[in-house]
PDB file of C-alpha atoms in Angstrom:
ATOM      1  CA  UNK A   1      88.810 106.115 113.417  1.00 46.00           C
ATOM      2  CA  UNK A   2      91.189 108.705 114.161  1.00 53.00           C
ATOM      3  CA  UNK A   3      90.698 112.471 115.115  1.00 56.00           C
ATOM      4  CA  UNK A   4      87.104 113.494 114.209  1.00 61.00           C
ATOM      5  CA  UNK A   5      87.733 117.509 114.495  1.00 60.00           C
ATOM      6  CA  UNK A   6      89.611 120.056 112.593  1.00 59.00           C
ATOM      7  CA  UNK A   7      91.995 119.715 110.608  1.00 58.00           C
ATOM      8  CA  UNK A   8      91.053 115.945 110.268  1.00 62.00           C
ATOM      9  CA  UNK A   9      87.429 116.617 109.211  1.00 60.00           C
ATOM     10  CA  UNK A  10      88.794 118.515 106.096  1.00 60.00           C
ATOM     11  CA  UNK A  11      89.769 115.918 103.523  1.00 61.00           C
ATOM     12  CA  UNK A  12      93.190 116.515 102.208  1.00 57.00           C
ATOM     13  CA  UNK A  13      94.358 118.824 105.126  1.00 56.00           C
ATOM     14  CA  UNK A  14      95.503 115.995 107.389  1.00 59.00           C
ATOM     15  CA  UNK A  15      96.077 112.365 107.094  1.00 54.00           C
ATOM     16  CA  UNK A  16      94.512 111.344 110.488  1.00 58.00           C
ATOM     17  CA  UNK A  17      91.803 109.541 108.563  1.00 57.00           C
ATOM     18  CA  UNK A  18      94.108 107.300 107.163  1.00 63.00           C
ATOM     19  CA  UNK A  19      93.526 103.801 108.995  1.00 68.00           C
ATOM     20  CA  UNK A  20      96.695 102.462 107.637  1.00 70.00           C
ATOM     21  CA  UNK A  21      98.956 104.959 109.520  1.00 61.00           C
ATOM     22  CA  UNK A  22      99.929 104.387 113.271  1.00 59.00           C
ATOM     23  CA  UNK A  23      97.896 106.711 115.740  1.00 60.00           C
ATOM     24  CA  UNK A  24      99.586 108.399 118.727  1.00 59.00           C
ATOM     25  CA  UNK A  25      98.238 107.908 122.102  1.00 60.00           C
ATOM     26  CA  UNK A  26      96.777 111.049 123.731  1.00 63.00           C
ATOM     27  CA  UNK A  27      99.194 113.001 126.017  1.00 66.00           C
ATOM     28  CA  UNK A  28      99.366 111.749 129.618  1.00 72.00           C
ATOM     29  CA  UNK A  29      97.127 113.407 132.174  1.00 81.00           C
ATOM     30  CA  UNK A  30      98.384 116.495 133.602  1.00 85.00           C
ATOM     31  CA  UNK A  31      97.152 115.986 137.229  1.00 89.00           C
ATOM     32  CA  UNK A  32      95.399 119.246 137.509  1.00 92.00           C
ATOM     33  CA  UNK A  33      91.966 119.573 138.706  1.00 92.00           C
ATOM     34  CA  UNK A  34      88.995 121.486 136.728  1.00 91.00           C
ATOM     35  CA  UNK A  35      87.759 124.036 138.819  1.00 87.00           C
ATOM     36  CA  UNK A  36      84.229 124.255 139.315  1.00 87.00           C
ATOM     37  CA  UNK A  37      83.674 127.686 137.288  1.00 86.00           C
ATOM     38  CA  UNK A  38      85.962 126.688 134.410  1.00 87.00           C
ATOM     39  CA  UNK A  39      85.068 127.616 130.933  1.00 92.00           C
ATOM     40  CA  UNK A  40      86.548 127.415 127.692  1.00 93.00           C
ATOM     41  CA  UNK A  41      88.788 130.269 126.485  1.00 94.00           C
ATOM     42  CA  UNK A  42      86.164 131.148 123.924  1.00 95.00           C
ATOM     43  CA  UNK A  43      83.680 131.391 126.639  1.00 94.00           C
ATOM     44  CA  UNK A  44      85.585 133.269 129.038  1.00 93.00           C
ATOM     45  CA  UNK A  45      89.177 134.716 128.702  1.00 93.00           C
ATOM     46  CA  UNK A  46      90.077 134.936 124.904  1.00 96.00           C
ATOM     47  CA  UNK A  47      87.845 137.000 122.634  1.00 96.00           C
ATOM     48  CA  UNK A  48      87.610 137.222 118.710  1.00 96.00           C
ATOM     49  CA  UNK A  49      88.991 140.636 118.835  1.00 97.00           C
ATOM     50  CA  UNK A  50      92.160 139.238 120.639  1.00 96.00           C
ATOM     51  CA  UNK A  51      92.271 136.361 117.913  1.00 96.00           C
ATOM     52  CA  UNK A  52      92.297 138.989 115.453  1.00 96.00           C
ATOM     53  CA  UNK A  53      95.113 141.234 117.063  1.00 96.00           C
ATOM     54  CA  UNK A  54      97.152 137.875 117.446  1.00 95.00           C
ATOM     55  CA  UNK A  55      96.379 136.919 113.863  1.00 95.00           C
ATOM     56  CA  UNK A  56      95.470 139.917 111.592  1.00 96.00           C
ATOM     57  CA  UNK A  57      96.317 138.072 108.463  1.00 95.00           C
ATOM     58  CA  UNK A  58      94.912 134.511 109.128  1.00 93.00           C
ATOM     59  CA  UNK A  59      93.583 132.481 106.360  1.00 90.00           C
ATOM     60  CA  UNK A  60      91.343 129.454 106.252  1.00 86.00           C
ATOM     61  CA  UNK A  61      91.441 127.088 108.278  1.00 87.00           C
ATOM     62  CA  UNK A  62      92.665 129.460 111.052  1.00 92.00           C
ATOM     63  CA  UNK A  63      89.490 131.441 112.209  1.00 93.00           C
ATOM     64  CA  UNK A  64      88.203 132.169 115.782  1.00 95.00           C
ATOM     65  CA  UNK A  65      85.001 130.276 115.236  1.00 95.00           C
ATOM     66  CA  UNK A  66      87.058 127.231 113.844  1.00 92.00           C
ATOM     67  CA  UNK A  67      89.424 127.346 117.053  1.00 94.00           C
ATOM     68  CA  UNK A  68      86.403 127.404 119.407  1.00 96.00           C
ATOM     69  CA  UNK A  69      84.840 124.592 117.780  1.00 94.00           C
ATOM     70  CA  UNK A  70      87.832 122.391 117.606  1.00 92.00           C
ATOM     71  CA  UNK A  71      88.163 123.242 121.542  1.00 94.00           C
ATOM     72  CA  UNK A  72      84.607 122.118 122.134  1.00 94.00           C
ATOM     73  CA  UNK A  73      85.004 119.127 119.942  1.00 90.00           C
ATOM     74  CA  UNK A  74      88.215 118.104 121.491  1.00 88.00           C
ATOM     75  CA  UNK A  75      86.576 118.558 125.081  1.00 90.00           C
ATOM     76  CA  UNK A  76      83.628 116.437 124.007  1.00 88.00           C
ATOM     77  CA  UNK A  77      85.794 113.442 123.480  1.00 82.00           C
ATOM     78  CA  UNK A  78      88.400 113.765 126.223  1.00 83.00           C
ATOM     79  CA  UNK A  79      88.100 113.471 130.069  1.00 84.00           C
ATOM     80  CA  UNK A  80      90.933 116.175 130.647  1.00 88.00           C
ATOM     81  CA  UNK A  81      89.625 119.197 129.067  1.00 91.00           C
ATOM     82  CA  UNK A  82      91.938 121.417 126.852  1.00 92.00           C
ATOM     83  CA  UNK A  83      92.488 125.024 128.336  1.00 94.00           C
ATOM     84  CA  UNK A  84      90.217 124.176 131.360  1.00 94.00           C
ATOM     85  CA  UNK A  85      92.415 122.314 133.916  1.00 94.00           C
ATOM     86  CA  UNK A  86      94.131 124.317 136.798  1.00 94.00           C
ATOM     87  CA  UNK A  87      93.877 127.747 137.898  1.00 94.00           C
ATOM     88  CA  UNK A  88      92.955 130.572 135.534  1.00 94.00           C
ATOM     89  CA  UNK A  89      96.630 131.677 135.426  1.00 95.00           C
ATOM     90  CA  UNK A  90      97.644 127.714 134.327  1.00 95.00           C
ATOM     91  CA  UNK A  91      94.698 127.893 131.643  1.00 95.00           C
ATOM     92  CA  UNK A  92      95.980 130.982 130.235  1.00 96.00           C
ATOM     93  CA  UNK A  93      99.532 129.828 130.194  1.00 96.00           C
ATOM     94  CA  UNK A  94      98.481 126.610 128.354  1.00 95.00           C
ATOM     95  CA  UNK A  95      96.580 128.866 125.578  1.00 97.00           C
ATOM     96  CA  UNK A  96      99.373 131.100 125.183  1.00 97.00           C
ATOM     97  CA  UNK A  97     101.738 128.219 124.609  1.00 96.00           C
ATOM     98  CA  UNK A  98      99.524 126.541 122.158  1.00 96.00           C
ATOM     99  CA  UNK A  99      98.819 129.984 120.453  1.00 97.00           C
ATOM    100  CA  UNK A 100     102.556 130.431 120.324  1.00 96.00           C
ATOM    101  CA  UNK A 101     103.477 127.080 119.152  1.00 95.00           C
ATOM    102  CA  UNK A 102     100.817 126.976 116.590  1.00 94.00           C
ATOM    103  CA  UNK A 103     101.698 130.761 115.307  1.00 94.00           C
ATOM    104  CA  UNK A 104     105.320 129.551 114.863  1.00 93.00           C
ATOM    105  CA  UNK A 105     104.222 126.234 113.061  1.00 90.00           C
ATOM    106  CA  UNK A 106     101.570 128.000 110.635  1.00 92.00           C
ATOM    107  CA  UNK A 107     103.561 131.059 109.594  1.00 92.00           C
ATOM    108  CA  UNK A 108     101.506 133.235 111.915  1.00 93.00           C
ATOM    109  CA  UNK A 109      98.062 131.319 111.030  1.00 93.00           C
ATOM    110  CA  UNK A 110      98.845 131.950 107.323  1.00 91.00           C
ATOM    111  CA  UNK A 111      99.746 128.444 106.128  1.00 88.00           C
ATOM    112  CA  UNK A 112      97.307 125.840 106.296  1.00 81.00           C
ATOM    113  CA  UNK A 113      99.750 123.331 105.216  1.00 76.00           C
ATOM    114  CA  UNK A 114     103.398 123.180 104.658  1.00 72.00           C
ATOM    115  CA  UNK A 115     104.818 125.365 101.975  1.00 72.00           C
ATOM    116  CA  UNK A 116     106.174 123.182  99.031  1.00 61.00           C
ATOM    117  CA  UNK A 117     106.296 120.144 101.189  1.00 56.00           C
ATOM    118  CA  UNK A 118     106.998 117.977  98.056  1.00 54.00           C
ATOM    119  CA  UNK A 119     109.025 120.523  96.204  1.00 52.00           C
ATOM    120  CA  UNK A 120     111.953 121.217  97.996  1.00 49.00           C
ATOM    121  CA  UNK A 121     114.366 118.667  96.716  1.00 51.00           C
ATOM    122  CA  UNK A 122     118.210 119.565  96.945  1.00 52.00           C
ATOM    123  CA  UNK A 123     120.042 118.922  93.780  1.00 54.00           C
ATOM    124  CA  UNK A 124     123.645 118.274  93.410  1.00 50.00           C
TER     125      UNK A 124
END
């Protein structure tokens, strides 16, 4: 049935709900173990203040609460937990890579979808 968490639980924001489109399998397992004291970033090493330092002009759908809910929902449905596998240093590196890529792809958390995705036609 596709992805059940953000952004695909917001109609019109993502096309994951479209059962006619091919689905991609999850990434292969990392092979890392989850430490017994591992917690999600929102419950341990990533604070709301740090989110706002990173994304002071973020707009919907990019919020700290939305990020935390997405992590929890993803982890509920997958055996390998995002941002919870390996040492604390490895978990922080995974989060930093994710946030860096997401910031790049979303214009620093300001673009919920592509700018003019259908309006940039070349003429000539």
